[in-house]
Coordinates of C-alpha atoms and ligand atoms in Angstrom, one line a residue:
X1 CA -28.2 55.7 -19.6
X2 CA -27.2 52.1 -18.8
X3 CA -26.7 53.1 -15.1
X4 CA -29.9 54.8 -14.8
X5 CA -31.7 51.7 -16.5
X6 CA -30.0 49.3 -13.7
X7 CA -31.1 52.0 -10.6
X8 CA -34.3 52.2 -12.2
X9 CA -35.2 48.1 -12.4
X10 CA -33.5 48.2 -8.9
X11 CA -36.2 50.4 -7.4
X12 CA -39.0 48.9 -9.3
X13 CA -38.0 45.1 -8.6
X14 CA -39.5 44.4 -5.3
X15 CA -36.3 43.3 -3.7
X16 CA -36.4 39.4 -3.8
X17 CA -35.1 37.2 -0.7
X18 CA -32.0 35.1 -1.1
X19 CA -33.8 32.0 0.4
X20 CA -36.0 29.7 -1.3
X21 CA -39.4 32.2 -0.7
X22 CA -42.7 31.5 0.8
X23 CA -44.1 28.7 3.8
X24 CA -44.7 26.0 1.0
X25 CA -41.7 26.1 -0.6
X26 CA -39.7 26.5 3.3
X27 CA -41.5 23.5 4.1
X28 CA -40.4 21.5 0.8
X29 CA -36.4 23.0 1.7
X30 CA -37.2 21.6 5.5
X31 CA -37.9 18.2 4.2
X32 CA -34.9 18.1 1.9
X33 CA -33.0 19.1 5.0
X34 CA -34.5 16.3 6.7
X35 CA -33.4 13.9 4.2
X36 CA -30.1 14.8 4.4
X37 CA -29.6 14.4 7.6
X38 CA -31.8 11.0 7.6
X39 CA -28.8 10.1 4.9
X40 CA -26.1 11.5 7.3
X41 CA -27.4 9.3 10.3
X42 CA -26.9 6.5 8.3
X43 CA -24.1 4.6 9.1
X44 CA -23.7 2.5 5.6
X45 CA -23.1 6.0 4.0
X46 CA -19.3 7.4 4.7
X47 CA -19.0 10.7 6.3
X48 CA -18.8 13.9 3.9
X49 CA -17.7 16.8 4.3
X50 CA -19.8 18.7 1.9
X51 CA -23.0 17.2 3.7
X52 CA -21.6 18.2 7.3
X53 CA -21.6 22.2 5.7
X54 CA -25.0 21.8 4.4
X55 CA -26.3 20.1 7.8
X56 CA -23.9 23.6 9.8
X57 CA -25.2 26.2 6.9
X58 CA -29.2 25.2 7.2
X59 CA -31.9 27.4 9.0
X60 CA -32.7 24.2 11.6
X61 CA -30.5 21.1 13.0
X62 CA -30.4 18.8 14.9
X63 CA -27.0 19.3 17.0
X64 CA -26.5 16.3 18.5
X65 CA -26.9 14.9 14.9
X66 CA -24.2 17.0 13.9
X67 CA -22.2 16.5 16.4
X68 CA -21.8 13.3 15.8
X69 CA -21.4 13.7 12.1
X70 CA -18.4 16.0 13.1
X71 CA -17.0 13.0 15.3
X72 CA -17.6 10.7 12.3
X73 CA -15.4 12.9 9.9
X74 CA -12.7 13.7 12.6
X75 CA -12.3 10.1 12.6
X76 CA -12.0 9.5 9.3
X77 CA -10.0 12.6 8.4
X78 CA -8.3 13.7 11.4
X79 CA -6.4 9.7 10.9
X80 CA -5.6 11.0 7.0
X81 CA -4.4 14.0 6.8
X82 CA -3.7 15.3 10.8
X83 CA -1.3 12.7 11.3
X84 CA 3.1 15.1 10.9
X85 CA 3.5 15.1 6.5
X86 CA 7.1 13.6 8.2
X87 CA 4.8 10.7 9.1
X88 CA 3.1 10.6 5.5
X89 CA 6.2 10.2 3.6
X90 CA 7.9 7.0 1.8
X91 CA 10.9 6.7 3.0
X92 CA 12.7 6.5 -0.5
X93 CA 10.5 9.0 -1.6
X94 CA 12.8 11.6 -4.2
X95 CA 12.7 15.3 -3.1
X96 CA 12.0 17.8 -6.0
X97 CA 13.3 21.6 -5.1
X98 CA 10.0 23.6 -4.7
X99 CA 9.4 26.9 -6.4
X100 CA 11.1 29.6 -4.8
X101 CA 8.0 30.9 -2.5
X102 CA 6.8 34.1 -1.7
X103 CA 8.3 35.1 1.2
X104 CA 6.0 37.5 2.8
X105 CA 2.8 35.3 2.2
X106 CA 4.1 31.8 2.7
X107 CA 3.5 30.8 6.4
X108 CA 5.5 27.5 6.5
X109 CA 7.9 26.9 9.3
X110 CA 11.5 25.8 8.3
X111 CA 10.5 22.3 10.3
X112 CA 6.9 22.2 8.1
X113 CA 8.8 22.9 4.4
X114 CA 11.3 20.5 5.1
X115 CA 8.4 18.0 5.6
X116 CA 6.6 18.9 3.1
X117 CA 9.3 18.8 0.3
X118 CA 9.9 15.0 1.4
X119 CA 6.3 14.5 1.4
X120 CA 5.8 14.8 -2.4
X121 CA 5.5 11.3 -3.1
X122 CA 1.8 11.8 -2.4
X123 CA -0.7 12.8 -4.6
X124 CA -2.6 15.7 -3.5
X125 CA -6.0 15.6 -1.9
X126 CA -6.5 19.2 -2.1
X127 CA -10.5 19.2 -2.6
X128 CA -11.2 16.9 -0.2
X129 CA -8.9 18.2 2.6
X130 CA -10.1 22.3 1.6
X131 CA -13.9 20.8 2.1
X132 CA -12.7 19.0 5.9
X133 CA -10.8 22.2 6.8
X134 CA -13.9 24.4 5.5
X135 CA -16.5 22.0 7.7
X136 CA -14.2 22.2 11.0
X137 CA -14.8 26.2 10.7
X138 CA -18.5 25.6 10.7
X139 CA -18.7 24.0 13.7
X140 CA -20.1 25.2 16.8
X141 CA -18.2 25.7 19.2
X142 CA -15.0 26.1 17.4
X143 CA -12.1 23.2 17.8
X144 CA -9.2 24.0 19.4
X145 CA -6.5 25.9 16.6
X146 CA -4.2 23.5 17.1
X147 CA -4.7 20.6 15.9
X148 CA -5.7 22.5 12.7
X149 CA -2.5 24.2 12.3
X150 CA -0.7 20.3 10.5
X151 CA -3.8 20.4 8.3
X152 CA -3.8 23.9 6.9
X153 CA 0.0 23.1 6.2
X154 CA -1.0 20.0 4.8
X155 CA -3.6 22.1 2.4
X156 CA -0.9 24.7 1.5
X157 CA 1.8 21.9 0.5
X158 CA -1.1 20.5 -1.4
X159 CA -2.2 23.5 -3.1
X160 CA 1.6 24.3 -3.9
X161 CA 1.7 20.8 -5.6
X162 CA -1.2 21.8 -8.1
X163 CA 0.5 25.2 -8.5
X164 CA 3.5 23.6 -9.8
X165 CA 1.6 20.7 -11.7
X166 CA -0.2 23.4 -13.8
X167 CA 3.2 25.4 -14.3
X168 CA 4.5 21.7 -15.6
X169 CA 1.4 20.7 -17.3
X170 CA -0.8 23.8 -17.8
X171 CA -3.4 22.5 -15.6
X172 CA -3.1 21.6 -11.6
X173 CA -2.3 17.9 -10.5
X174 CA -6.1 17.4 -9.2
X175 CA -8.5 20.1 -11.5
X176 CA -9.1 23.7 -11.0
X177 CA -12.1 23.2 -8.8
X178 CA -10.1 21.4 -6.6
X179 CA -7.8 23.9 -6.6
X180 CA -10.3 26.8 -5.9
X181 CA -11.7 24.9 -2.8
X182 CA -8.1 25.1 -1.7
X183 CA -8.0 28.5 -1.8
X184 CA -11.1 29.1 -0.2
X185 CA -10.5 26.9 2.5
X186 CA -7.3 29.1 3.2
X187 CA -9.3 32.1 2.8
X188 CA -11.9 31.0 5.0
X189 CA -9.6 30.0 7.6
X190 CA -7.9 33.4 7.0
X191 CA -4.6 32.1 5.6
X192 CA -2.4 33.9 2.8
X193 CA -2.1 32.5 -0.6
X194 CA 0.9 33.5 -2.4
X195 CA -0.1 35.8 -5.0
X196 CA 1.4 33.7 -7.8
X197 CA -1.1 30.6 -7.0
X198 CA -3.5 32.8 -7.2
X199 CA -2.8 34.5 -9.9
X200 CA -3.0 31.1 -11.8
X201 CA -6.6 30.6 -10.8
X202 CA -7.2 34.4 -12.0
X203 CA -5.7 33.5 -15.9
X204 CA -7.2 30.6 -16.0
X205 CA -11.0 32.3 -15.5
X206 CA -9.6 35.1 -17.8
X207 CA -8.5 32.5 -20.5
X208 CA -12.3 30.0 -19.5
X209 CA -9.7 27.1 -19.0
X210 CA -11.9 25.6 -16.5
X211 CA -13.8 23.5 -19.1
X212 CA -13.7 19.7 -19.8
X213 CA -14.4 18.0 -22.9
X214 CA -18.3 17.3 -22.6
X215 CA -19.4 19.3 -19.6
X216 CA -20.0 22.7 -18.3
X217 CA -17.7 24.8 -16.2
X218 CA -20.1 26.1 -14.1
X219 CA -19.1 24.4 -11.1
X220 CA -15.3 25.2 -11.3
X221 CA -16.1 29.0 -12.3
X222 CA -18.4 29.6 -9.4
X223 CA -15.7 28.0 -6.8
X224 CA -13.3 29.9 -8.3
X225 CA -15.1 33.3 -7.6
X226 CA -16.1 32.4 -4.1
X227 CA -12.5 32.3 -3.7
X228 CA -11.5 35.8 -5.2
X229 CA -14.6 37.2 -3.2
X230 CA -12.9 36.1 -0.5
X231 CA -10.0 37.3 -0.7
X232 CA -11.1 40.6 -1.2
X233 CA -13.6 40.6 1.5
X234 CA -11.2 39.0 4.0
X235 CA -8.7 41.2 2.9
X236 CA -5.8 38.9 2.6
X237 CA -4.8 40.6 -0.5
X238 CA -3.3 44.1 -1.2
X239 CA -5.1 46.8 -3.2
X240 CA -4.0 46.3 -6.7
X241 CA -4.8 42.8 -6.9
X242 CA -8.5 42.9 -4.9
X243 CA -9.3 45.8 -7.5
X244 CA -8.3 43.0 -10.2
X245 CA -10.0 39.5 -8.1
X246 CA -13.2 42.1 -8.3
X247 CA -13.0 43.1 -12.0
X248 CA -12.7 38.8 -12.7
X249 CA -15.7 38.5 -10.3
X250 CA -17.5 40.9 -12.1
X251 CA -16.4 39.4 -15.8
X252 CA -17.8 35.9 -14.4
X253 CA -21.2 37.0 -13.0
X254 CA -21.8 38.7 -16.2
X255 CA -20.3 35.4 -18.3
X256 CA -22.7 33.5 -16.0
X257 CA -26.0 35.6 -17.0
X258 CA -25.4 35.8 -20.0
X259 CA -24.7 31.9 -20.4
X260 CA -28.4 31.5 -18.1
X261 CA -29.9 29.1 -19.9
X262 CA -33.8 29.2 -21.2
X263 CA -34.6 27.0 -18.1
X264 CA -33.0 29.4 -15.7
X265 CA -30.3 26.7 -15.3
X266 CA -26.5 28.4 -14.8
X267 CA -24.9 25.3 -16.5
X268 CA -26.8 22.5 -15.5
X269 CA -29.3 21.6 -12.7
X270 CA -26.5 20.5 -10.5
X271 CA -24.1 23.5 -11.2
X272 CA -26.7 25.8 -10.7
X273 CA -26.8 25.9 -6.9
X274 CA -23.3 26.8 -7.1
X275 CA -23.7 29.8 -9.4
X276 CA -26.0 30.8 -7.1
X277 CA -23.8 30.8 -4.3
X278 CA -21.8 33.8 -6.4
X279 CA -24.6 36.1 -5.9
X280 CA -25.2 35.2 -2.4
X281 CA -21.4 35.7 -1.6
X282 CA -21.4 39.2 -3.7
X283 CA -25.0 40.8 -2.7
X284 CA -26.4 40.7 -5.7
X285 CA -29.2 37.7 -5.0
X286 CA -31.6 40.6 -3.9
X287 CA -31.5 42.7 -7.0
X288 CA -30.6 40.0 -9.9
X289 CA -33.3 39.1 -12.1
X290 CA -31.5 36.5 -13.3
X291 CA -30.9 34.7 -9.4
X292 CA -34.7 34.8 -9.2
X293 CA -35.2 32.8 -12.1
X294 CA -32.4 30.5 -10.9
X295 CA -34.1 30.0 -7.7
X296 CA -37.3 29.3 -9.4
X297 CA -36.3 26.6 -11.4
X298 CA -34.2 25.1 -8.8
X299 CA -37.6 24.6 -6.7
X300 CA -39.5 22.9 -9.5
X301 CA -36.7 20.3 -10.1
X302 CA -36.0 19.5 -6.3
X303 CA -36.5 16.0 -7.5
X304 CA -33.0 15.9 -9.4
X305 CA -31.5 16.3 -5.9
X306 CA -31.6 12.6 -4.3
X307 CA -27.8 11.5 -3.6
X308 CA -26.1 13.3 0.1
X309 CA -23.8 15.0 -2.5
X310 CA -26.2 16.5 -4.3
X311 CA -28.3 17.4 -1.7
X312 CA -25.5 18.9 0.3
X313 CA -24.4 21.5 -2.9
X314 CA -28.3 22.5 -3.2
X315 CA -29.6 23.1 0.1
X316 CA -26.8 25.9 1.4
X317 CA -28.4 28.3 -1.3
X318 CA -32.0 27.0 -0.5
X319 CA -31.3 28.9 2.9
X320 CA -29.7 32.1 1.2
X321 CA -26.4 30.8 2.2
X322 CA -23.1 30.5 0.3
X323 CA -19.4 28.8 1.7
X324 CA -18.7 32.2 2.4
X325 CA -20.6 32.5 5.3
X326 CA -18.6 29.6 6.9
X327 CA -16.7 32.4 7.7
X328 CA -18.9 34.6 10.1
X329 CA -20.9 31.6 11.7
X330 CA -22.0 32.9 15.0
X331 CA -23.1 29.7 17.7
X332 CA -25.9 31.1 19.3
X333 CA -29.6 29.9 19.2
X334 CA -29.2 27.7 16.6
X335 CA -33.2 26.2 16.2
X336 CA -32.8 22.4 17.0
X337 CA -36.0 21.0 16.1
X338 CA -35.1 19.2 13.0
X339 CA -35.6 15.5 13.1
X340 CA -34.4 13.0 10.1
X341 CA -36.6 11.3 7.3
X342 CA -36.3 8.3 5.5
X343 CA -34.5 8.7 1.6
X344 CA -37.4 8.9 -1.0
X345 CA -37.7 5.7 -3.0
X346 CA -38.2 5.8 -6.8
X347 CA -41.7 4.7 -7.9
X348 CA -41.5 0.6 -8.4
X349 CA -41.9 0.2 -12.2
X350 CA -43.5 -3.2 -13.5
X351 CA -41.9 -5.1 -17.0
X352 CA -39.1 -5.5 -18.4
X353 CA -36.8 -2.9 -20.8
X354 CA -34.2 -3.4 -23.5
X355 CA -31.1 -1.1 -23.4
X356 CA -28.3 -1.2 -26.2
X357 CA -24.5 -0.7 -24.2
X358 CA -21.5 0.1 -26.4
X359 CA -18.4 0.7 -25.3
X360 CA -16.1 2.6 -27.8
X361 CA -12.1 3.6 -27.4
X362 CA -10.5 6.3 -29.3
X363 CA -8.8 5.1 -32.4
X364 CA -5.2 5.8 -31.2
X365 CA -5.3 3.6 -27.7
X366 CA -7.2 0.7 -29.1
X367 CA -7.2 -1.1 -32.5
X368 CA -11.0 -1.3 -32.9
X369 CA -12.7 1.5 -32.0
X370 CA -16.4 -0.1 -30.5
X371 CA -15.4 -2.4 -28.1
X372 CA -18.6 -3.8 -27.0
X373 CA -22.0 -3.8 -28.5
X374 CA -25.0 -5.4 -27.1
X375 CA -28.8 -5.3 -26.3
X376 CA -29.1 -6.0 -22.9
X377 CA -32.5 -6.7 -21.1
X378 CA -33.2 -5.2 -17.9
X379 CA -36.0 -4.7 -15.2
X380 CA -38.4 -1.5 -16.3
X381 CA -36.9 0.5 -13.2
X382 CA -33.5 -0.6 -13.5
X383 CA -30.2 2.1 -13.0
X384 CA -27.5 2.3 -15.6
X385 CA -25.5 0.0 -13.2
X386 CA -27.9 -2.2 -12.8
X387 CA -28.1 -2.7 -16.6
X388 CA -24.1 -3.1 -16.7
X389 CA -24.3 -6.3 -14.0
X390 CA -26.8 -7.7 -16.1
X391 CA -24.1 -7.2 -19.1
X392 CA -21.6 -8.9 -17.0
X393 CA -23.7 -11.4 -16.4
X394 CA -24.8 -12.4 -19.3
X395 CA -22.4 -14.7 -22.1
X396 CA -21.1 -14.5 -24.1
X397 CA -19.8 -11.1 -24.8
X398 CA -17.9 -10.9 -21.2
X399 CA -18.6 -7.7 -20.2
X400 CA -16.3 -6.9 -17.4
X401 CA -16.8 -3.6 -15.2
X402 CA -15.5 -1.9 -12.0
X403 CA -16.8 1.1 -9.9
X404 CA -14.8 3.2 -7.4
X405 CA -16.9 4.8 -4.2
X406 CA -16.7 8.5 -4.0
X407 CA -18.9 10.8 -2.4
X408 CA -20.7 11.5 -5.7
X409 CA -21.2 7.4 -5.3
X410 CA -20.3 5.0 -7.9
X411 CA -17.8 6.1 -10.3
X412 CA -17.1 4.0 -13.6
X413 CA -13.4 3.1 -13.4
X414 CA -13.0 0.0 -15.6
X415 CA -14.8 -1.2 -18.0
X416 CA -13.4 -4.3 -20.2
X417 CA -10.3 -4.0 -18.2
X418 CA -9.4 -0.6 -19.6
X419 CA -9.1 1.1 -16.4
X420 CA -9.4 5.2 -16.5
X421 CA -6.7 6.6 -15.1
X422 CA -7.0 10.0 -13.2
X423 CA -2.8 10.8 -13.5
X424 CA -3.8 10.9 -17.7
X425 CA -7.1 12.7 -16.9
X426 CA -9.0 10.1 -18.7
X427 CA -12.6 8.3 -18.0
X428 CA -15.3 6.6 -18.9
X429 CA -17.9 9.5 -19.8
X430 CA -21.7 8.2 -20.1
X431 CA -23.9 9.6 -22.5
X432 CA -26.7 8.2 -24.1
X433 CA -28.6 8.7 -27.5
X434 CA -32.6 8.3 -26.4
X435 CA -33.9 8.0 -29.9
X436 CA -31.6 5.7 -31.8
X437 CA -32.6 2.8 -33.3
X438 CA -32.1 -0.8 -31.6
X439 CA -31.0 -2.6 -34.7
X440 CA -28.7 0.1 -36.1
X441 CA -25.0 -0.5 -36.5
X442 CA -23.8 2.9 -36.5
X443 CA -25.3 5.9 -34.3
X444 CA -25.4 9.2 -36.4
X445 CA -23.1 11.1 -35.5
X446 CA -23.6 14.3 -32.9
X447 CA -26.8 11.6 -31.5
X448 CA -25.2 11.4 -28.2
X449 CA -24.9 13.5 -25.2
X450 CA -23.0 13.3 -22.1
X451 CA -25.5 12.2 -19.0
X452 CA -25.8 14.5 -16.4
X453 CA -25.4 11.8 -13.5
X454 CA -23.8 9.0 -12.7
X455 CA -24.3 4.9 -13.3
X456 CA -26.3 4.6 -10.4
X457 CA -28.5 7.5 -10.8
X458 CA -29.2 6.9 -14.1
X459 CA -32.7 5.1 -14.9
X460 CA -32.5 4.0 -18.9
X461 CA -35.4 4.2 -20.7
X462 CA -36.4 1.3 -23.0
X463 CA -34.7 1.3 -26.1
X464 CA -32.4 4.1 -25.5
X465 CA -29.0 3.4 -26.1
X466 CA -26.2 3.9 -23.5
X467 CA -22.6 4.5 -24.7
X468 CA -19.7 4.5 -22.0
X469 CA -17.0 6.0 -23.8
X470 CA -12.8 6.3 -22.7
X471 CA -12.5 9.8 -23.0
X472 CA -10.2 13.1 -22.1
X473 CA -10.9 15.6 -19.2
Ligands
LIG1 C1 -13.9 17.5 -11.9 C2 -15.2 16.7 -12.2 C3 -15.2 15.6 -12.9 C4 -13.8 15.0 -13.4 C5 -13.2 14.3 -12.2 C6 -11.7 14.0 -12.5 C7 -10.9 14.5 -11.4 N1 -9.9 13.7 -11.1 O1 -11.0 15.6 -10.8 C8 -14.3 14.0 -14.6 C9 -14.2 14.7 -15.9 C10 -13.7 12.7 -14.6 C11 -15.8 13.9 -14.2 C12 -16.6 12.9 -14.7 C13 -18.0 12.8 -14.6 N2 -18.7 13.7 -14.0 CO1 -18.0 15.1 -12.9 N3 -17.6 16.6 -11.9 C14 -16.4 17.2 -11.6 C15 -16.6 18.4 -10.7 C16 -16.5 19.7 -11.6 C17 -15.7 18.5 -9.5 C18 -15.6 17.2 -8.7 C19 -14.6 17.3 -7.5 O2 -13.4 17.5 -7.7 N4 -15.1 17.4 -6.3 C20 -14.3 17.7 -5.1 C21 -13.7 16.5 -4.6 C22 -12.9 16.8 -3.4 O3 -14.7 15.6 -4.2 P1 -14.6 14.0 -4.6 O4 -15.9 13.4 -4.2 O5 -13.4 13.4 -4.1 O6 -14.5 14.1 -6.2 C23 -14.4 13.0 -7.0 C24 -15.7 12.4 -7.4 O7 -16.7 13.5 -7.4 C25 -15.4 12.0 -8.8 N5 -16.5 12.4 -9.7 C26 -16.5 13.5 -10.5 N6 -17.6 13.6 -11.2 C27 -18.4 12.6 -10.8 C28 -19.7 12.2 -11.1 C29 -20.3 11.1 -10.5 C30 -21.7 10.8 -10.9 C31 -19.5 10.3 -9.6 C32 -20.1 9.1 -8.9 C33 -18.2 10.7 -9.2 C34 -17.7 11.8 -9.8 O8 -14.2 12.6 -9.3 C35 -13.8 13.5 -8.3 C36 -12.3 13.7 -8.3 O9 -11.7 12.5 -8.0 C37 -18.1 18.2 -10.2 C38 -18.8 19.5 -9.9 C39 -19.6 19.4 -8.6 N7 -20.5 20.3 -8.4 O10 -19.3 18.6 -7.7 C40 -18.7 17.4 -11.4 C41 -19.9 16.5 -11.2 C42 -19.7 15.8 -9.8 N8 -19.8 15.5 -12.3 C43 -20.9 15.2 -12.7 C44 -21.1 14.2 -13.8 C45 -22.5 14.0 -14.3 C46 -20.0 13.5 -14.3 C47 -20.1 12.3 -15.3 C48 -21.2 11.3 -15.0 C49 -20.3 13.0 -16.7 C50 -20.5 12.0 -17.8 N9 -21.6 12.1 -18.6 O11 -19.7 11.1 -18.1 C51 -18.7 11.7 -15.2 C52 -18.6 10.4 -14.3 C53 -18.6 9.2 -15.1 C54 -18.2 8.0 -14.5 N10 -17.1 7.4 -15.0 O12 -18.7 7.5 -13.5 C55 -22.1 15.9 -12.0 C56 -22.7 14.9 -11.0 C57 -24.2 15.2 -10.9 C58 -24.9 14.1 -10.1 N11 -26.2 14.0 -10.3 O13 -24.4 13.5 -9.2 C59 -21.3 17.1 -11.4 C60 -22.0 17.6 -10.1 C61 -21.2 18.2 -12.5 C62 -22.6 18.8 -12.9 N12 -22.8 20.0 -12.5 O14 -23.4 18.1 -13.5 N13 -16.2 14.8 -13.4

């Protein structure tokens, strides 16, 4: 009954597109495009590898563009990771004996373990280095392998490294969604994965340990997935455990619909494109109701997209694509008419606001548990950030802050000299409770929630209080 109920909707559903539908809407995709790649010209902004795949997986580009994008990240990735892990390593640096490895799958050389066993001093960089190695198979025409080969070694040594972190400490060194862009990355570049690290990734979506306190796994889920569709699909895995990466990819998509929120969000606005890029990779955009409605609410909030990063995770499924495709990328006629625009400012705002800031520290690292709190006047349209240099500036409190750059952009690192520290997987989560009360001492409880961007993205509203809070991920 079920089954007939699915064929049934299938055949009276008229079969929906992957892409963002309709000339209006292409046009509105076109212009995000645009400003991506108006953002990518820019030479203030550092190369990404995440915006380089958006820019390679669009309907239109501008080649040359791109082409020198790709020089821009060979330079500053090439230096990083291409350079022998020999070269990499401390020179006192204390070798650990590695997991016995699977024999069949792992591809090391003798000359390539050796090296990376001494190289283990170094934290791994397995997100960012899966993202470079997934962009270099998107370009057109492809690089010479060679080169290549010390990188995707590098990525494997990497990957190991998380694989024994989350033996040691039940979760990888970097984060599961790191560790599922390494995967892909392999996958896409047609590498083995020995089963074990992969069978890590598979418990941990059976067991939904992909979640951090205060935000949605969406992302890390979705990644994940792409990577066991890969597998499969590449075939780089043997029958028994393709039959079982397929029954987890079914169990996810299912967990996903079902989670769908009332605003046709998987997760959040930002998570959602990657969701979406499940159904892409697994055929089922054209005949799931719930993609549709994914779609549709992506395309009335195309305003939530104004950073490169965020940008560069929406517009691949805007054009029906998903990081799968990286894989089959054919260079011929590529359309090369598009031509960059200028960032979209936020409207100027006249006047003045007044934000409360507290800072609070959990009990057990700190003897008083707020920290810091303040009303702190601010310009109508300023960002969170700008209304934390105003707290610094202002006596006599001494508000102190730092920010790291990432590609995300600012990220809160320090704030009155507490610094976050990514080896205890804390940070300084933002959330903010919009309708508290200026003058009250104590927030009631379950009044705050977590922001859904970061200090500079954030525009406080008069009156709202802003909370920055040392937390666990
Ligand atoms: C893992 C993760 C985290 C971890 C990172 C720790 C770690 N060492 O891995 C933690 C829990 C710390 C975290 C924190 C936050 N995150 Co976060 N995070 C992610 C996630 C799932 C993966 C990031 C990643 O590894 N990328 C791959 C690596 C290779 O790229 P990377 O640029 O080197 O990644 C680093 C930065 O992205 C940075 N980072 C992580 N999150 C954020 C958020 C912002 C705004 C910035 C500037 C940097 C940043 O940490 C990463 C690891 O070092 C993404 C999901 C996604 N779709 O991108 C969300 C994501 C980037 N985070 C998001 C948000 C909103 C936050 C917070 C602002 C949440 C909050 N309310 O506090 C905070 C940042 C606060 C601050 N101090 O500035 C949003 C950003 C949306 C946007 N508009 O830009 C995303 C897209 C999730 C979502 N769907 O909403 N995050």
């Amino acid at each position: 009954m079920w089954l007939l109920l699915v064929v049934l909707q299938a055949a009276v559903l008229p079969a929906q597109l992957c892409e963002a539908p309709g000339e209006a809407v292409a046009a509105a995709v076109q212009a995000l495009s645009a400003r991506l790649l108006g953002l990518a010209v820019d030479p203030a902004q550092g190369p990404d590898p995440s915006v380089y795949l958006a820019l390679r997986l669009a309907g239109n580009h501008d080649l040359h563009g791109e082409e020198q994008y790709l020089v821009r990240l060979q330079d500053a990735f090439q230096h990083r990771y291409g350079r022998s892990l020999q070269a990499a390593v401390r020179p006192h640096a204390v070798p650990h004996g590695h997991p016995q490895r699977d024999a069949a799958a792992a591809e090391h050389s003798t000359a390539d373990a050796v090296a990376c066993r001494s190289a283990e001093a170094e934290w791994p960089e397995t997100g960012r280095l899966a993202l470079y190695l997934l962009g270099l198979r998107a370009t057109c025409p492809p690089p010479e392998p060679g080169p290549q080969r010390s990188l995707v070694t590098r990525l494997k040594y990497y990957l190991e490294e998380d694989w024994a972190g989350s033996r040691q400490h039940g979760h990888p060194l970097t984060s599961y969604y790191q560790y599922s862009l390494g995967v892909l990355a392999l996958c896409v570049h047609r590498k083995r994965v020995r089963e074990e690290v992969i069978r890590r990734l598979m418990v941990a979506e059976q067991h939904n340990r992909f979640g951090h306190a205060g935000s949605s796994t969406t992302d890390t889920e979705a990644v994940a997935v792409l990577a066991f569709t890969c597998l499969e699909r590449e075939r780089l895995v043997g029958a028994r455990l393709a039959a079982e990466l397929q029954a987890a990819t079914r169990r996810a998509k299912r967990r996903m619909i079902e989670a769908q929120g009332q605003d046709g969000f998987f997760g959040n606005v930002y998570s959602t494109p990657w969701a979406m890029q499940v159904f892409i990779a697994t055929n089922t955009c054209r005949t799931q109701p719930a993609y549709g409605w994914a779609m549709a609410a992506l395309l009335e909030n195309l305003d939530a997209f104004t950073t490169a990063a965020t940008m560069a995770q929406v517009l691949p499924v805007l054009h029906g694509r998903s990081y799968l495709d990286i894989a089959s990328m054919r260079c011929c006629e590529e359309p090369n008419t598009l031509m960059p625009i200028g960032p979209k400012l936020p409207p100027e705002m006249l006047g003045n606001k007044m934000v409360r800031l507290v800072v609070e520290c959990p009990e057990l690292q700190c003897p008083q548990h707020r920290l810091y709190d303040q009303p702190v006047p601010a310009p109508a349209g300023a960002s969170l950030l700008d209304v934390l240099r105003v707290a610094a500036a202002q006596g006599p409190h001494n508000f102190t802050f730092d920010t790291q750059d990432t590609a995300q952009g600012p990220f809160l690192s320090t704030v009155l000299g507490l610094k976050a520290r990514q080896q205890k997987r804390s940070y300084w989560q933002l959330l903010t409770a919009p309708s508290t009360n200026l003058q009250m001492a104590t927030l009631p409880p379950g009044a705050a929630v977590p922001l859904s961007t970061g200090v500079a993205d954030y525009r406080p509203r008069d009156g709202e209080t802003l909370i920055l809070r040392l937390s666990k991920w």
